[in-house]
mmCIF file of C-alpha atoms in Angstrom:
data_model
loop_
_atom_site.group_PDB
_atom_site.id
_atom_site.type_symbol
_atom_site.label_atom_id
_atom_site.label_comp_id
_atom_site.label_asym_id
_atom_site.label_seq_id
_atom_site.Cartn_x
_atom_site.Cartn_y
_atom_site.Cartn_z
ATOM 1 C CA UNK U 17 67.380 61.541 196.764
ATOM 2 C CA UNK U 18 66.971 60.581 192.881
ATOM 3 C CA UNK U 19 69.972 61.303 192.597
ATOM 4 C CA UNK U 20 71.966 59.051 194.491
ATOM 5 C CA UNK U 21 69.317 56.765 192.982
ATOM 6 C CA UNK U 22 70.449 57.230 189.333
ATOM 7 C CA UNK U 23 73.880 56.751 190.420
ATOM 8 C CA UNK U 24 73.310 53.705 192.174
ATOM 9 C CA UNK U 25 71.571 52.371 189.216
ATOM 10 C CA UNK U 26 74.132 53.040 187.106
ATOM 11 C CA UNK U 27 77.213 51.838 189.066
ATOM 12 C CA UNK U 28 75.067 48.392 189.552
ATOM 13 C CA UNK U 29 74.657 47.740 185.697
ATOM 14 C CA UNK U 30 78.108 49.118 184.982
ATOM 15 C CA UNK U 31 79.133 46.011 187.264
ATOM 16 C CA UNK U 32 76.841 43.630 185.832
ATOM 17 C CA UNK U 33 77.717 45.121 182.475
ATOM 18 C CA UNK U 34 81.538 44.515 182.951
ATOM 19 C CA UNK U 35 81.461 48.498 181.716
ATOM 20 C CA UNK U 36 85.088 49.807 181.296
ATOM 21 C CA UNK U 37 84.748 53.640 181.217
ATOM 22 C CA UNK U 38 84.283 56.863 182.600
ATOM 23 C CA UNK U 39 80.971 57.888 183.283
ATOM 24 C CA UNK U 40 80.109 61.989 183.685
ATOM 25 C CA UNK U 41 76.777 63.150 184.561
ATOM 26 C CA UNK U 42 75.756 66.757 182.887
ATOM 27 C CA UNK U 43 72.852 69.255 183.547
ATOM 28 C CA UNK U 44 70.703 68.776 186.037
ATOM 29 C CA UNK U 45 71.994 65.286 186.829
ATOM 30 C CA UNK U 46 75.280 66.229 187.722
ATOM 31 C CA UNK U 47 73.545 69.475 189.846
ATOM 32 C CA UNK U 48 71.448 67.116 192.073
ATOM 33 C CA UNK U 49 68.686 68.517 190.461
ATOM 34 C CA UNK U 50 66.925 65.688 188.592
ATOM 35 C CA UNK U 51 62.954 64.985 188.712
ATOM 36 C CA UNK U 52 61.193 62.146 188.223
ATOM 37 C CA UNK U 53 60.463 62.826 184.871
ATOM 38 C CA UNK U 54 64.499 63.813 184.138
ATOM 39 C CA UNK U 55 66.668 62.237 181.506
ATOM 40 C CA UNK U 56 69.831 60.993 182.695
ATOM 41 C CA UNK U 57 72.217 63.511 180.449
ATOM 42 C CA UNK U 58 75.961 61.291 180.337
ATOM 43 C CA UNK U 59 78.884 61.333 178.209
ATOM 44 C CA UNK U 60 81.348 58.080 178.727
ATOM 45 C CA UNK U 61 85.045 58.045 178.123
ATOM 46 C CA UNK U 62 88.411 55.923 178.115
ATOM 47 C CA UNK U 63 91.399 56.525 179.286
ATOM 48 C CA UNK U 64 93.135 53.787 176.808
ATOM 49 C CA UNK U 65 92.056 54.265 172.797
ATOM 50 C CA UNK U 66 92.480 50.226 172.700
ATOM 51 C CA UNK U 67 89.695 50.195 174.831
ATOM 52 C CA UNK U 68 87.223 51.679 172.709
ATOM 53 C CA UNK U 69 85.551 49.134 171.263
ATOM 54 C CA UNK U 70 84.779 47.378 174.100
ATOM 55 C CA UNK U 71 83.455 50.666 176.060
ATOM 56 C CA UNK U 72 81.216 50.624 173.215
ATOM 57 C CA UNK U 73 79.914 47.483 172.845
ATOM 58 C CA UNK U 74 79.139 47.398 176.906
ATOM 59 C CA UNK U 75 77.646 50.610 176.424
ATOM 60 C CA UNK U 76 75.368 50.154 174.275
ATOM 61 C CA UNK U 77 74.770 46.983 176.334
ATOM 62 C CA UNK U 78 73.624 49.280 179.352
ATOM 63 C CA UNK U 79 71.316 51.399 177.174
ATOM 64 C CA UNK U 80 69.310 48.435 175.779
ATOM 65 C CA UNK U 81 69.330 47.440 179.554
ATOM 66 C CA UNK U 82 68.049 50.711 180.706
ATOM 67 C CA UNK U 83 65.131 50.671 177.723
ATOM 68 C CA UNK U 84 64.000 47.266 179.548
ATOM 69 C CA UNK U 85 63.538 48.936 182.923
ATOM 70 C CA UNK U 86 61.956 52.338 181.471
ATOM 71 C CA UNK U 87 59.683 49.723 179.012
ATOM 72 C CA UNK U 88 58.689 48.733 182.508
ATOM 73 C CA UNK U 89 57.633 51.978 183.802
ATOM 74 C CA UNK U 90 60.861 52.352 185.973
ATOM 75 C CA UNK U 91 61.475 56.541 185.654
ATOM 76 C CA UNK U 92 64.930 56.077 184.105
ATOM 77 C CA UNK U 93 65.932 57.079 180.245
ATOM 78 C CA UNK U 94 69.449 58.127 179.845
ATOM 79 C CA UNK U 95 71.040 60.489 177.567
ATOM 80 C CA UNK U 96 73.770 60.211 175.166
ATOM 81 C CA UNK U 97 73.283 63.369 172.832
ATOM 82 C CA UNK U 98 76.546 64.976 173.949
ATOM 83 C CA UNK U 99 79.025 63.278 172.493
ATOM 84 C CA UNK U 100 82.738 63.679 173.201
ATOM 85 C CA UNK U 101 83.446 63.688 168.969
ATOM 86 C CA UNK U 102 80.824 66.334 168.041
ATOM 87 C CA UNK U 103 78.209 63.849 167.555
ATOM 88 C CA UNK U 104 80.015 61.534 165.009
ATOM 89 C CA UNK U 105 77.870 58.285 166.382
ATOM 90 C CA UNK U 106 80.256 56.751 169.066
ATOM 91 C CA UNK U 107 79.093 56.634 172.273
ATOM 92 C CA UNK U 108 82.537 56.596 174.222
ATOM 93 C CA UNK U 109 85.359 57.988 173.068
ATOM 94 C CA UNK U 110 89.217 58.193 174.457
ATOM 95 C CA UNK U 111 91.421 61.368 176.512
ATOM 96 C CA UNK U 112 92.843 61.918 173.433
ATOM 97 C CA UNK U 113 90.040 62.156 170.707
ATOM 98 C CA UNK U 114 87.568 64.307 173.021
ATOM 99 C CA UNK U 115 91.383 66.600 173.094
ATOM 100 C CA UNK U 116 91.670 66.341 169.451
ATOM 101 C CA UNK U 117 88.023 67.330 168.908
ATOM 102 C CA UNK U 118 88.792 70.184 171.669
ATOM 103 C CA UNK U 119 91.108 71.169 168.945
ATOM 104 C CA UNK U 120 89.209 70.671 165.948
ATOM 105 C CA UNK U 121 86.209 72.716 166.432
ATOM 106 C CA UNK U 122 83.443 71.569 169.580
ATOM 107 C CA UNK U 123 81.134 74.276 169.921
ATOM 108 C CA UNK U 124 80.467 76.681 172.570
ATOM 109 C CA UNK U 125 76.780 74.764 173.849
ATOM 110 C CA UNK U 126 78.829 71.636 174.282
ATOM 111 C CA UNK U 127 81.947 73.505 176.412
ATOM 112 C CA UNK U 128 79.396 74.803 178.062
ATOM 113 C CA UNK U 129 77.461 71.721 179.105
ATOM 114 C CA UNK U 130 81.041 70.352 179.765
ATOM 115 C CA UNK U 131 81.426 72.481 182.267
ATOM 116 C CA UNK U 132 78.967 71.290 184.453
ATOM 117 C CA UNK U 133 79.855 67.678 184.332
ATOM 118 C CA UNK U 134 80.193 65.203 187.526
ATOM 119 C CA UNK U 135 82.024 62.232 187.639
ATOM 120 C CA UNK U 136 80.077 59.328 188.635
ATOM 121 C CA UNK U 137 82.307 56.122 187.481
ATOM 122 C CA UNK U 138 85.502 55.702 186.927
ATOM 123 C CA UNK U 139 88.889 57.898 187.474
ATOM 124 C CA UNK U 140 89.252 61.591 188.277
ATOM 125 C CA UNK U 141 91.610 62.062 184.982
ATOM 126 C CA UNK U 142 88.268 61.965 182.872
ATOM 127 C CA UNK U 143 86.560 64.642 184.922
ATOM 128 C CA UNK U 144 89.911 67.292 184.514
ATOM 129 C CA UNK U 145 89.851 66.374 180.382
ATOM 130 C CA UNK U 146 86.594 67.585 180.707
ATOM 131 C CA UNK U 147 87.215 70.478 182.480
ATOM 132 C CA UNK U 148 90.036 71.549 180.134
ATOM 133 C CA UNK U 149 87.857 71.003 177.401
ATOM 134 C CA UNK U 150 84.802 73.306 178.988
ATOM 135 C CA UNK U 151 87.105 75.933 180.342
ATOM 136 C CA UNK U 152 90.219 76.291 177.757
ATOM 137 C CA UNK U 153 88.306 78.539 175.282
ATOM 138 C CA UNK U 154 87.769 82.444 176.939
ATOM 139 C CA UNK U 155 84.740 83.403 176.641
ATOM 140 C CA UNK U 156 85.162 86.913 174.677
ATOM 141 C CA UNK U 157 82.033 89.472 173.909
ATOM 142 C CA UNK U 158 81.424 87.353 170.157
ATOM 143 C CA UNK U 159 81.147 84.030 171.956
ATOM 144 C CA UNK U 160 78.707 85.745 174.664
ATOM 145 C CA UNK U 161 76.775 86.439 172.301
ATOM 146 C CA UNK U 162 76.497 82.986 170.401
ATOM 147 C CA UNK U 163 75.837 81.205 173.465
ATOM 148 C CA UNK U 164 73.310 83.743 174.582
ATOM 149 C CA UNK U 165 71.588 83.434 171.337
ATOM 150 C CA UNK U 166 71.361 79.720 171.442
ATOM 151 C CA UNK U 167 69.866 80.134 175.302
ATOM 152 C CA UNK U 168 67.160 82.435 173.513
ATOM 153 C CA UNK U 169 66.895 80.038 170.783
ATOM 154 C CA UNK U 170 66.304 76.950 173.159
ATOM 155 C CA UNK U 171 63.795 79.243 175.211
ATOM 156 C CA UNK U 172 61.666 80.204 172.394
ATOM 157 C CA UNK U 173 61.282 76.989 170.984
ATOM 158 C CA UNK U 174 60.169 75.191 174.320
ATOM 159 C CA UNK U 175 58.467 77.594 176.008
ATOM 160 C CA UNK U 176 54.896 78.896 174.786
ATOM 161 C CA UNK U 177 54.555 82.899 175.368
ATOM 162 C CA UNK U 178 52.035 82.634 176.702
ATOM 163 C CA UNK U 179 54.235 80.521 180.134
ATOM 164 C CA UNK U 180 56.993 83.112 179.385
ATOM 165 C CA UNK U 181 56.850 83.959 183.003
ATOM 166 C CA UNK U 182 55.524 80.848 184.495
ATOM 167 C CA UNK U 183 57.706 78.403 183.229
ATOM 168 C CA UNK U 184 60.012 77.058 186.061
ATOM 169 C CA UNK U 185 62.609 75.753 184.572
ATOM 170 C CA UNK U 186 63.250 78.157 180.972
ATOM 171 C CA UNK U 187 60.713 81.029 181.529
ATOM 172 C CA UNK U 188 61.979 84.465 182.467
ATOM 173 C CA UNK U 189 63.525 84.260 186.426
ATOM 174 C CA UNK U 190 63.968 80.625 186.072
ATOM 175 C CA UNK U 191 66.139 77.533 186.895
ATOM 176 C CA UNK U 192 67.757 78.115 183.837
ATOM 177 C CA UNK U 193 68.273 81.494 184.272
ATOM 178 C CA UNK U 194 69.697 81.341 187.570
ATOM 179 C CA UNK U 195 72.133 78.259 185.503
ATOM 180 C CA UNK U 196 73.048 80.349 182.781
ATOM 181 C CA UNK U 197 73.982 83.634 185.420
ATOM 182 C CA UNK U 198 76.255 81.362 187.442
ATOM 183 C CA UNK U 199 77.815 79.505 185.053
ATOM 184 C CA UNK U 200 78.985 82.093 182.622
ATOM 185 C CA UNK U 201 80.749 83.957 184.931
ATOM 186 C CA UNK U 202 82.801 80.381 185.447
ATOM 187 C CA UNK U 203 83.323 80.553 181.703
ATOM 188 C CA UNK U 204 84.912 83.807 181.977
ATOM 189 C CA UNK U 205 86.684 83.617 185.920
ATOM 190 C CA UNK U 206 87.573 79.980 185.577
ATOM 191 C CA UNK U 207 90.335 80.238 187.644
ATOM 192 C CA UNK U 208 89.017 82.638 190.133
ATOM 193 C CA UNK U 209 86.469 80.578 190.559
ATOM 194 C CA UNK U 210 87.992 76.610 190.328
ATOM 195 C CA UNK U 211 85.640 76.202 187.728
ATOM 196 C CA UNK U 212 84.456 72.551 187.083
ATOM 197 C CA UNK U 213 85.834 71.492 190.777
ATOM 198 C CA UNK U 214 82.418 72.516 192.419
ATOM 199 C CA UNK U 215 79.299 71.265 190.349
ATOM 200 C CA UNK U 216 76.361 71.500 192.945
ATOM 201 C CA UNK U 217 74.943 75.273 192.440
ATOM 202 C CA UNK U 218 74.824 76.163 196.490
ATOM 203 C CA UNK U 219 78.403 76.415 196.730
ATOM 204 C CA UNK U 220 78.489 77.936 193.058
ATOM 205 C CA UNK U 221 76.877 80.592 193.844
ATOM 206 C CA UNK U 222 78.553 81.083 197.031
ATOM 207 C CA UNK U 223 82.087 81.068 195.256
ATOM 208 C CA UNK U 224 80.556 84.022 193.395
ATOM 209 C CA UNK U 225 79.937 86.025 195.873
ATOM 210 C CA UNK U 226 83.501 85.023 197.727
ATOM 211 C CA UNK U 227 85.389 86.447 194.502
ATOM 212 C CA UNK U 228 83.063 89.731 195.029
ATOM 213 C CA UNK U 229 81.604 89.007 191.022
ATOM 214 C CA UNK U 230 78.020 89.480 193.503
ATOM 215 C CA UNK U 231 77.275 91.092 196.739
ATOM 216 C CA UNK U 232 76.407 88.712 199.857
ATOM 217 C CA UNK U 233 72.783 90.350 199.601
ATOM 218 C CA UNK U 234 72.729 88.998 195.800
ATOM 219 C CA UNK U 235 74.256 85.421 196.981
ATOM 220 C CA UNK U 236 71.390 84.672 199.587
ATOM 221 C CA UNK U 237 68.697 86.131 197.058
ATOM 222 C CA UNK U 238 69.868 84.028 194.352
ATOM 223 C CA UNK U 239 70.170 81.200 196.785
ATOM 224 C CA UNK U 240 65.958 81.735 198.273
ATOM 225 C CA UNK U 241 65.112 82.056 194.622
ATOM 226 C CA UNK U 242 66.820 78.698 193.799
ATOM 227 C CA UNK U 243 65.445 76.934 196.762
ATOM 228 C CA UNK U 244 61.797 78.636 195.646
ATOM 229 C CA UNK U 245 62.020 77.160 191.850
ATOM 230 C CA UNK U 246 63.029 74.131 193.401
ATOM 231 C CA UNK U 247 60.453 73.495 195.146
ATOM 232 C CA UNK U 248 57.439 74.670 192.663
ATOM 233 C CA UNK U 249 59.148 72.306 190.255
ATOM 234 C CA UNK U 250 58.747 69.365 192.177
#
């Protein structure tokens, strides 16, 4: 699918590119759930701090390459508002700064983005910093409540009323909806649920019901639904 598409894409520059980092799909990229008309939503790290600069340089590198191929009608525009310092300018940043800014104050939108993240180049340590980073904060009533705000926030200002319901992605019953269900409960049952471990949102939902947070009726009406949106989006 588009998916394996994008990463193909990607792992081909990265080569041609002489790219020396870790590259993690988010949202709907790293769900298998991208569109023809989807941004490629990334965040890049390095293992090494010494290697920073150079991660850089090459990455920028690949976007300008990627801006020739979209400036050419090819459906591909990558991503890079997430980034692992809180949006300080660098594109790639090492382990150790995304921990320090783990520390420091991220936000609650950006754990949870996190915590949907897929590795698609380079080694597994990048994808469990990640993780750690999406999943070491609990997720108490107060925090809830920000991150449902900033859901009702997002949803206001992209969707018109008068699509409240029709909207496939962000209106009411929705992709994002469905998103948002699953993926809180991981914030709050990480462990129960090996949170970060299992990205695609069939076997999400099905961990759900296996931990008995939904009943196997819910599971397979969640699942239809998804399947549904899915296919009225395309």
């Amino acid at each position: 699918g588009l998916t394996a598409l994008a990463d193909a894409l990607l792992r081909h520059v990265c080569r041609r590119l002489y790219v020396e980092a870790d590259i993690l799909a988010l949202g709907s990229y790293a769900r298998h759930e991208i569109t023809p008309s989807s941004d490629l939503d990334i965040v890049c790290l390095v293992g090494n701090p010494e290697q920073q600069p150079a991660a850089e340089a090459a990455i920028q590198g690949l976007i300008a390459l990627l801006g020739r191929l979209r400036r050419s009608e090819a459906p591909v525009d990558v991503d890079l508002r997430l980034r692992p310092d809180g949006g300080k300018g660098l594109l790639a940043r090492s382990y150790s700064a995304l921990k320090a800014y783990d520390l420091e104050g991220m936000e609650l939108w950006e754990r949870f983005a996190l915590g949907q993240a897929r590795l698609v180049i380079g080694a597994t340590r990048a994808a469990e910093v990640v993780a750690d980073a999406a999943f070491g904060l609990p997720l108490t009533p107060e925090r809830l409540g920000e991150l449902v705000a900033m859901k009702r926030r997002v949803e206001t200002e992209r969707v018109k009323p008068q699509h409240k319901y029709r909207d496939v992605k962000l209106g009411r019953g929705g992709l994002g909806d469905i998103e948002w269900f699953v993926h809180l409960h991981e914030m709050r049952y990480p462990t129960t649920l090996s949170a970060g471990t299992v990205i695609q949102m069939p076997d999400r939902i099905r961990a759900l019901a296996r931990a008995a947070l939904i009943n196997a009726v819910e599971a397979e009406e969640l699942l239809e639904a998804r399947e549904h949106l899915l296919r009225t989006r395309w």
